[in-house]
Amino acid sequence: MKRILVTGGAGFIGSHLCERLLNEGNEVICLDNFFTGSKQNIRHLLGNPYFELVRHDVTESYYAEIDQIYNLACPASPVHYQYNPIKTIKTSVMGAINMLGLAKRVKATILQASTSEVYGDPQVHPQTEDYWGHVNPIGIRSCYDEGKRCAETLCMDYHNQNKVAIKIIRIFNTYGPRMHPNDGRVVSNFIVQALKNEPITMYGDGSQTRSFQYVDDLVEGMMRMMNSRPDFIGPVNIGNPNEFTILQLAQKVIELTGSQSKIEFKPLPQDDPMQRRPNIAKAMENLNGWQPTIQLEEGLMKTIEYFKGI
Ligand code: NAD
Ligand code: UDP
């Protein structure tokens, strides 16, 4: 049995990760400030004696005897991370410093939840881990992108200077049950709009692309990465390489929900990446053949069922 700290554990991805870690016989400390996460996401875990919930902000230091840290604390939706950009960058940078410091002190392995946003609006397609990216340092997405890039730098520096055991994963667009209905990200927005027969808000002409990964595939990849051989530290892309335009996504959601919704075109936000697709060769090679198993239609059906239920 390992004692595992999950920061951002009451969020969308964190709640699935906590659940899976508990199911595999671990003890889990879920640390969250509930900015975008909620107790509702982990309510079903609260009765488990091996689950502990801590209200805490990662920008403040924290101490616990633990074996592993999954550092997920950070708002992920553009709407939420742009709400208070200074807080967002503090969360990424000071959160990483605090969690790396803790990992150093208790000799824990730390997995940093980085993002495909480190590639910015990529000019290399699909994105491989050796691509340095095309990121605007002073735009509306910078608080998130640059915060996450700096967190990666901190991981590498703690590893090289202090021998901290690190793992960096770059997560590509992930969706599934427990996304907040007002989260603002595209999959949840489109499903909620379609179920209410309201207009589907299409930013730009919908020709921009994303590659959507179902949350269970991500959790599997995260756990394989955490427990991979010590010299494999990443960064490694974890995503589903099947790429869709946002217009195709809208059409798929309308079809699967049988909705009467019409598409309403709105301006494309500043610096919205035009294309995104992971090259996952490195993950497949180093994580025992890991690859996504749930494709878009199946994942959307599960997510639609969830949103119908709430
Ligand atoms: P989310 O917003 O549902 O979860 C983030 C969690 O972190 C929430 O529970 C929130 O309350 C908590 N949090 C935020 N600031 C905090 C702070 N200062 N102290 C403590 N807790 C704090 O988002 P998510 O989709 O579950 O994302 C989880 C992680 O994965 C994030 O680090 C995000 O950057 C990363 N990621 C997600 C995606 C995706 O598509 N979902 C893609 C790339 C990277
Ligand atoms: N998007 C959209 N309508 C929405 C929400 C998002 O057309 O209601 C677009 C957004 O402009 C982007 C894509 O969908 O091109 C993915 O957006 P999301 O916020 O989910 O993630 P990110 O841009 O961070 O990949």
Short mmCIF file of C-alpha atoms and ligand atoms in Angstrom, two decimals:
data_model
loop_
_atom_site.label_atom_id
_atom_site.label_comp_id
_atom_site.label_asym_id
_atom_site.label_seq_id
_atom_site.Cartn_x
_atom_site.Cartn_y
_atom_site.Cartn_z
CA MET A 1 0.00 0.00 0.00
CA LYS A 2 1.36 3.41 -0.98
CA ARG A 3 0.39 6.76 0.53
CA ILE A 4 -0.38 9.08 -2.35
CA LEU A 5 -1.05 12.82 -2.44
CA VAL A 6 -3.27 14.10 -5.27
CA THR A 7 -3.35 17.90 -5.52
CA GLY A 8 -6.43 19.14 -7.37
CA GLY A 9 -7.97 15.82 -6.37
CA ALA A 10 -11.53 17.18 -6.18
CA GLY A 11 -11.41 18.33 -9.81
CA PHE A 12 -12.54 16.51 -12.91
CA ILE A 13 -9.41 14.43 -13.61
CA GLY A 14 -8.27 14.33 -9.97
CA SER A 15 -11.50 12.72 -8.77
CA HIS A 16 -11.17 9.87 -11.30
CA LEU A 17 -7.53 9.41 -10.32
CA CYS A 18 -8.30 9.30 -6.56
CA GLU A 19 -11.02 6.72 -7.19
CA ARG A 20 -8.74 4.48 -9.26
CA LEU A 21 -5.84 4.77 -6.77
CA LEU A 22 -8.14 3.76 -3.90
CA ASN A 23 -9.55 0.86 -5.93
CA GLU A 24 -6.01 -0.41 -6.40
CA GLY A 25 -5.44 -0.52 -2.64
CA ASN A 26 -3.61 2.75 -1.99
CA GLU A 27 -4.11 5.37 0.70
CA VAL A 28 -5.02 8.73 -0.86
CA ILE A 29 -4.76 12.29 0.44
CA CYS A 30 -6.82 14.59 -1.77
CA LEU A 31 -5.74 18.21 -1.45
CA ASP A 32 -7.86 20.95 -3.04
CA ASN A 33 -8.90 24.57 -2.55
CA PHE A 34 -12.21 23.92 -4.36
CA PHE A 35 -11.71 26.74 -6.87
CA THR A 36 -13.01 24.65 -9.78
CA GLY A 37 -13.34 21.29 -8.04
CA SER A 38 -16.11 20.26 -5.68
CA LYS A 39 -16.89 17.91 -2.83
CA GLN A 40 -19.59 16.45 -5.05
CA ASN A 41 -16.90 14.92 -7.30
CA ILE A 42 -15.41 12.92 -4.43
CA ARG A 43 -18.46 12.52 -2.19
CA HIS A 44 -18.63 8.79 -2.96
CA LEU A 45 -15.06 8.39 -1.64
CA LEU A 46 -15.56 10.19 1.67
CA GLY A 47 -16.64 7.05 3.56
CA ASN A 48 -13.49 5.17 2.57
CA PRO A 49 -11.12 4.97 5.58
CA TYR A 50 -8.12 5.17 3.24
CA PHE A 51 -9.31 8.49 1.74
CA GLU A 52 -8.52 11.84 3.35
CA LEU A 53 -9.72 15.23 2.11
CA VAL A 54 -7.66 18.33 2.89
CA ARG A 55 -8.77 21.88 2.09
CA HIS A 56 -5.52 23.60 1.20
CA ASP A 57 -4.07 25.92 -1.42
CA VAL A 58 -0.91 24.66 -3.16
CA THR A 59 0.54 28.16 -3.18
CA GLU A 60 1.08 27.57 0.57
CA SER A 61 3.51 24.89 1.70
CA TYR A 62 2.16 21.56 2.88
CA TYR A 63 3.75 18.66 4.69
CA ALA A 64 2.77 14.99 4.84
CA GLU A 65 4.63 11.69 4.80
CA ILE A 66 3.83 10.34 1.35
CA ASP A 67 5.37 8.07 -1.31
CA GLN A 68 3.98 9.69 -4.44
CA ILE A 69 2.55 13.07 -5.50
CA TYR A 70 0.31 13.68 -8.49
CA ASN A 71 0.39 17.47 -8.92
CA LEU A 72 -2.85 18.41 -10.69
CA ALA A 73 -3.88 21.57 -8.84
CA CYS A 74 -4.57 24.29 -11.42
CA PRO A 75 -7.72 25.44 -13.19
CA ALA A 76 -7.70 23.93 -16.69
CA SER A 77 -10.54 25.61 -18.56
CA PRO A 78 -9.62 28.89 -20.34
CA VAL A 79 -12.64 30.62 -18.75
CA HIS A 80 -11.44 29.70 -15.25
CA TYR A 81 -7.72 30.16 -15.67
CA GLN A 82 -8.28 33.59 -17.24
CA TYR A 83 -10.59 34.68 -14.39
CA ASN A 84 -7.61 35.48 -12.15
CA PRO A 85 -4.47 35.09 -14.28
CA ILE A 86 -2.08 36.08 -11.48
CA LYS A 87 -3.52 33.40 -9.23
CA THR A 88 -3.26 30.88 -12.08
CA ILE A 89 0.44 31.45 -12.61
CA LYS A 90 1.05 31.45 -8.84
CA THR A 91 -0.76 28.12 -8.60
CA SER A 92 1.40 26.56 -11.31
CA VAL A 93 4.73 28.01 -10.23
CA MET A 94 4.48 28.26 -6.44
CA GLY A 95 2.44 25.04 -6.38
CA ALA A 96 5.23 23.26 -8.26
CA ILE A 97 7.90 24.70 -5.95
CA ASN A 98 5.95 23.62 -2.84
CA MET A 99 5.23 20.13 -4.15
CA LEU A 100 8.78 19.59 -5.47
CA GLY A 101 10.10 20.77 -2.11
CA LEU A 102 7.85 18.26 -0.37
CA ALA A 103 8.94 15.49 -2.77
CA LYS A 104 12.56 16.34 -2.03
CA ARG A 105 12.03 16.33 1.74
CA VAL A 106 10.15 13.02 1.97
CA LYS A 107 11.82 11.40 -1.07
CA ALA A 108 8.56 10.96 -2.94
CA THR A 109 8.15 10.60 -6.70
CA ILE A 110 6.23 13.53 -8.17
CA LEU A 111 4.20 13.46 -11.39
CA GLN A 112 3.53 16.89 -12.86
CA ALA A 113 0.32 17.31 -14.88
CA SER A 114 1.63 19.44 -17.72
CA THR A 115 -0.28 20.17 -20.88
CA SER A 116 -0.30 20.27 -24.66
CA GLU A 117 -0.55 24.06 -24.14
CA VAL A 118 3.24 24.09 -23.71
CA TYR A 119 3.28 23.74 -27.52
CA GLY A 120 1.08 26.88 -27.83
CA ASP A 121 -0.33 27.34 -31.36
CA PRO A 122 1.93 24.64 -32.80
CA GLN A 123 3.73 24.91 -36.10
CA VAL A 124 4.86 21.28 -35.93
CA HIS A 125 2.08 18.75 -36.47
CA PRO A 126 1.48 16.30 -34.86
CA GLN A 127 3.35 17.44 -31.75
CA THR A 128 6.35 15.44 -30.57
CA GLU A 129 7.93 16.00 -27.16
CA ASP A 130 11.10 17.50 -28.66
CA TYR A 131 9.14 20.42 -30.16
CA TRP A 132 9.71 23.58 -28.07
CA GLY A 133 6.42 25.16 -28.99
CA HIS A 134 5.05 28.45 -30.26
CA VAL A 135 3.73 30.29 -27.23
CA ASN A 136 2.74 33.93 -26.78
CA PRO A 137 4.29 35.02 -23.46
CA ILE A 138 1.99 38.04 -23.02
CA GLY A 139 -1.43 36.92 -24.25
CA ILE A 140 -4.61 35.84 -22.49
CA ARG A 141 -3.52 32.17 -22.38
CA SER A 142 0.00 32.96 -21.13
CA CYS A 143 -0.78 32.69 -17.41
CA TYR A 144 -1.61 29.03 -17.99
CA ASP A 145 0.84 28.15 -20.77
CA GLU A 146 3.87 29.87 -19.28
CA GLY A 147 2.97 28.75 -15.76
CA LYS A 148 2.93 25.15 -16.93
CA ARG A 149 6.16 25.62 -18.91
CA CYS A 150 7.85 27.06 -15.82
CA ALA A 151 6.57 24.13 -13.74
CA GLU A 152 8.25 21.75 -16.21
CA THR A 153 11.49 23.73 -15.87
CA LEU A 154 11.26 23.52 -12.08
CA CYS A 155 10.74 19.74 -12.27
CA MET A 156 13.84 19.33 -14.43
CA ASP A 157 15.90 21.61 -12.17
CA TYR A 158 14.85 19.84 -8.96
CA HIS A 159 15.67 16.57 -10.67
CA ASN A 160 19.10 17.65 -11.92
CA GLN A 161 20.11 19.69 -8.88
CA ASN A 162 18.47 17.77 -6.01
CA LYS A 163 17.90 14.32 -7.55
CA VAL A 164 14.14 14.52 -7.02
CA ALA A 165 12.32 11.66 -8.79
CA ILE A 166 10.09 13.39 -11.35
CA LYS A 167 7.65 12.41 -14.10
CA ILE A 168 6.26 14.97 -16.55
CA ILE A 169 3.21 14.22 -18.65
CA ARG A 170 1.74 16.56 -21.25
CA ILE A 171 -1.99 15.98 -21.22
CA PHE A 172 -4.01 16.64 -24.39
CA ASN A 173 -7.70 17.66 -24.29
CA THR A 174 -9.44 15.26 -21.93
CA TYR A 175 -13.17 14.92 -21.31
CA GLY A 176 -15.63 12.72 -19.45
CA PRO A 177 -18.08 12.55 -16.56
CA ARG A 178 -17.61 15.07 -13.69
CA MET A 179 -16.58 17.94 -15.95
CA HIS A 180 -18.37 20.91 -14.45
CA PRO A 181 -21.47 21.84 -16.52
CA ASN A 182 -20.30 25.50 -16.53
CA ASP A 183 -16.68 24.55 -17.02
CA GLY A 184 -16.51 26.38 -20.36
CA ARG A 185 -14.55 23.72 -22.22
CA VAL A 186 -15.81 22.60 -25.57
CA VAL A 187 -17.06 19.07 -24.85
CA SER A 188 -19.05 20.00 -21.75
CA ASN A 189 -20.37 23.20 -23.36
CA PHE A 190 -21.59 21.41 -26.49
CA ILE A 191 -23.21 18.52 -24.59
CA VAL A 192 -25.01 20.81 -22.13
CA GLN A 193 -26.18 23.09 -24.97
CA ALA A 194 -27.33 20.13 -27.09
CA LEU A 195 -29.26 18.51 -24.21
CA LYS A 196 -31.09 21.82 -23.60
CA ASN A 197 -31.70 22.33 -27.36
CA GLU A 198 -29.89 25.66 -27.04
CA PRO A 199 -27.55 27.10 -29.71
CA ILE A 200 -24.13 25.43 -29.95
CA THR A 201 -21.51 28.16 -29.43
CA MET A 202 -18.93 27.69 -32.19
CA TYR A 203 -15.89 29.95 -31.76
CA GLY A 204 -14.47 30.87 -35.17
CA ASP A 205 -15.49 28.81 -38.20
CA GLY A 206 -14.91 25.52 -36.39
CA SER A 207 -12.01 24.47 -38.61
CA GLN A 208 -9.57 24.44 -35.66
CA THR A 209 -8.77 20.92 -34.50
CA ARG A 210 -8.35 19.09 -31.19
CA SER A 211 -7.72 15.43 -30.31
CA PHE A 212 -10.03 14.30 -27.52
CA GLN A 213 -9.05 11.77 -24.90
CA TYR A 214 -11.48 9.99 -22.59
CA VAL A 215 -10.57 10.41 -18.92
CA ASP A 216 -10.12 6.67 -18.15
CA ASP A 217 -7.40 6.41 -20.81
CA LEU A 218 -5.59 9.37 -19.24
CA VAL A 219 -5.76 7.92 -15.70
CA GLU A 220 -4.31 4.65 -16.97
CA GLY A 221 -1.48 6.56 -18.69
CA MET A 222 -0.80 8.67 -15.58
CA MET A 223 -0.50 5.63 -13.33
CA ARG A 224 1.73 3.77 -15.78
CA MET A 225 3.94 6.86 -15.99
CA MET A 226 4.16 7.24 -12.20
CA ASN A 227 5.22 3.61 -11.85
CA SER A 228 7.51 3.50 -14.90
CA ARG A 229 11.24 2.83 -14.61
CA PRO A 230 13.05 5.58 -12.65
CA ASP A 231 15.12 6.86 -15.58
CA PHE A 232 12.04 7.56 -17.68
CA ILE A 233 11.08 11.05 -16.54
CA GLY A 234 9.38 12.43 -19.68
CA PRO A 235 8.05 14.78 -20.76
CA VAL A 236 5.67 12.40 -22.45
CA ASN A 237 2.49 13.17 -24.39
CA ILE A 238 -0.65 11.47 -23.07
CA GLY A 239 -3.54 11.97 -25.47
CA ASN A 240 -5.67 10.40 -28.15
CA PRO A 241 -4.19 11.01 -31.62
CA ASN A 242 -7.57 10.94 -33.40
CA GLU A 243 -8.02 14.54 -34.52
CA PHE A 244 -11.34 16.29 -35.21
CA THR A 245 -12.37 19.79 -36.23
CA ILE A 246 -14.54 21.55 -33.65
CA LEU A 247 -17.31 21.60 -36.27
CA GLN A 248 -17.13 17.79 -36.55
CA LEU A 249 -17.34 17.57 -32.76
CA ALA A 250 -20.48 19.75 -32.73
CA GLN A 251 -22.10 17.62 -35.43
CA LYS A 252 -21.26 14.42 -33.54
CA VAL A 253 -22.72 15.78 -30.27
CA ILE A 254 -25.92 16.91 -32.04
CA GLU A 255 -26.25 13.48 -33.68
CA LEU A 256 -25.64 11.48 -30.48
CA THR A 257 -28.02 13.56 -28.36
CA GLY A 258 -30.70 13.79 -31.09
CA SER A 259 -30.74 17.52 -30.38
CA GLN A 260 -32.64 20.28 -32.21
CA SER A 261 -29.77 22.72 -31.51
CA LYS A 262 -28.41 24.92 -34.29
CA ILE A 263 -24.80 26.06 -34.53
CA GLU A 264 -24.20 29.73 -33.65
CA PHE A 265 -20.87 31.17 -34.81
CA LYS A 266 -18.99 33.49 -32.41
CA PRO A 267 -15.59 35.22 -32.59
CA LEU A 268 -12.53 33.03 -32.12
CA PRO A 269 -10.73 33.97 -28.85
CA GLN A 270 -7.21 35.41 -29.07
CA ASP A 271 -4.37 32.88 -29.50
CA ASP A 272 -6.76 29.92 -29.85
CA PRO A 273 -4.53 27.13 -31.25
CA MET A 274 -5.49 26.12 -34.81
CA GLN A 275 -4.45 22.48 -34.58
CA ARG A 276 -3.49 19.99 -31.93
CA ARG A 277 -2.68 16.31 -32.10
CA PRO A 278 -0.25 14.28 -30.00
CA ASN A 279 2.40 11.96 -31.31
CA ILE A 280 2.19 9.18 -28.70
CA ALA A 281 5.07 6.97 -29.88
CA LYS A 282 7.12 7.79 -26.77
CA ALA A 283 4.28 6.80 -24.42
CA MET A 284 3.62 3.57 -26.31
CA GLU A 285 7.27 2.62 -26.22
CA ASN A 286 7.95 3.45 -22.57
CA LEU A 287 4.61 2.76 -20.86
CA ASN A 288 4.10 -0.91 -21.77
CA GLY A 289 2.29 -0.19 -25.02
CA TRP A 290 -0.11 2.32 -23.46
CA GLN A 291 -2.56 3.77 -25.95
CA PRO A 292 -6.11 5.12 -25.76
CA THR A 293 -8.82 2.46 -25.90
CA ILE A 294 -11.97 4.59 -25.86
CA GLN A 295 -12.72 6.47 -29.07
CA LEU A 296 -14.75 9.65 -29.42
CA GLU A 297 -18.23 8.24 -30.01
CA GLU A 298 -18.06 5.80 -27.09
CA GLY A 299 -16.58 8.42 -24.76
CA LEU A 300 -19.14 11.02 -25.78
CA MET A 301 -22.00 8.57 -25.10
CA LYS A 302 -20.71 7.95 -21.55
CA THR A 303 -20.32 11.69 -20.99
CA ILE A 304 -23.76 12.48 -22.40
CA GLU A 305 -25.30 9.89 -20.04
CA TYR A 306 -23.56 11.62 -17.12
CA PHE A 307 -24.85 15.07 -18.08
CA LYS A 308 -28.37 13.69 -18.60
CA GLY A 309 -28.18 12.39 -15.01
CA ILE A 310 -27.36 15.76 -13.49
P1 NAD B 1 -10.27 21.02 -12.92
O1 NAD B 1 -10.41 22.48 -12.96
O2 NAD B 1 -11.51 20.19 -12.87
O3 NAD B 1 -9.35 20.54 -11.70
C1 NAD B 1 -8.37 21.34 -11.12
C2 NAD B 1 -8.46 21.17 -9.61
O4 NAD B 1 -7.42 21.93 -8.99
C3 NAD B 1 -9.79 21.67 -9.03
O5 NAD B 1 -10.30 20.74 -8.12
C4 NAD B 1 -9.39 22.97 -8.33
O6 NAD B 1 -10.26 23.31 -7.28
C5 NAD B 1 -7.99 22.67 -7.89
N1 NAD B 1 -7.16 23.85 -7.67
C6 NAD B 1 -7.03 24.94 -8.49
N2 NAD B 1 -6.17 25.83 -7.94
C7 NAD B 1 -5.74 25.29 -6.77
C8 NAD B 1 -4.87 25.73 -5.74
N3 NAD B 1 -4.25 26.93 -5.81
N4 NAD B 1 -4.67 24.92 -4.67
C9 NAD B 1 -5.30 23.73 -4.57
N5 NAD B 1 -6.16 23.26 -5.50
C10 NAD B 1 -6.37 24.04 -6.59
O7 NAD B 1 -9.41 20.62 -14.19
P2 NAD B 1 -8.93 19.20 -14.74
O8 NAD B 1 -9.36 19.11 -16.14
O9 NAD B 1 -9.29 18.12 -13.81
O10 NAD B 1 -7.34 19.40 -14.77
C11 NAD B 1 -6.48 18.81 -13.80
C12 NAD B 1 -5.03 19.07 -14.18
O11 NAD B 1 -4.76 18.49 -15.47
C13 NAD B 1 -4.67 20.55 -14.28
O12 NAD B 1 -3.38 20.74 -13.76
C14 NAD B 1 -4.67 20.81 -15.76
O13 NAD B 1 -3.80 21.85 -16.11
C15 NAD B 1 -4.19 19.48 -16.32
N6 NAD B 1 -4.63 19.31 -17.71
C16 NAD B 1 -5.94 19.03 -17.99
C17 NAD B 1 -6.34 18.90 -19.31
C18 NAD B 1 -7.77 18.59 -19.70
O14 NAD B 1 -8.07 18.51 -20.88
N7 NAD B 1 -8.68 18.34 -18.78
C19 NAD B 1 -5.40 19.06 -20.33
C20 NAD B 1 -4.09 19.37 -20.00
C21 NAD B 1 -3.72 19.47 -18.68
N1 UDP B 2 -14.77 26.17 -28.30
C1 UDP B 2 -15.94 26.45 -29.00
N2 UDP B 2 -17.08 26.65 -28.30
C2 UDP B 2 -17.13 26.55 -26.94
C3 UDP B 2 -15.95 26.25 -26.22
C4 UDP B 2 -14.78 26.08 -26.94
O1 UDP B 2 -15.93 26.53 -30.25
O2 UDP B 2 -18.24 26.73 -26.38
C5 UDP B 2 -13.52 25.94 -29.06
C6 UDP B 2 -12.32 26.75 -28.58
O3 UDP B 2 -12.32 28.02 -29.22
C7 UDP B 2 -11.16 25.87 -28.99
C8 UDP B 2 -11.72 24.46 -28.84
O4 UDP B 2 -13.13 24.59 -28.86
O5 UDP B 2 -10.82 26.10 -30.34
C9 UDP B 2 -11.28 23.77 -27.57
O6 UDP B 2 -11.56 24.62 -26.50
P1 UDP B 2 -11.37 24.23 -24.97
O7 UDP B 2 -11.62 25.47 -24.18
O8 UDP B 2 -12.15 23.03 -24.65
O9 UDP B 2 -9.84 23.78 -24.85
P2 UDP B 2 -8.45 24.38 -25.38
O10 UDP B 2 -8.69 25.53 -26.29
O11 UDP B 2 -7.73 24.76 -24.15
O12 UDP B 2 -7.87 23.23 -26.10
#
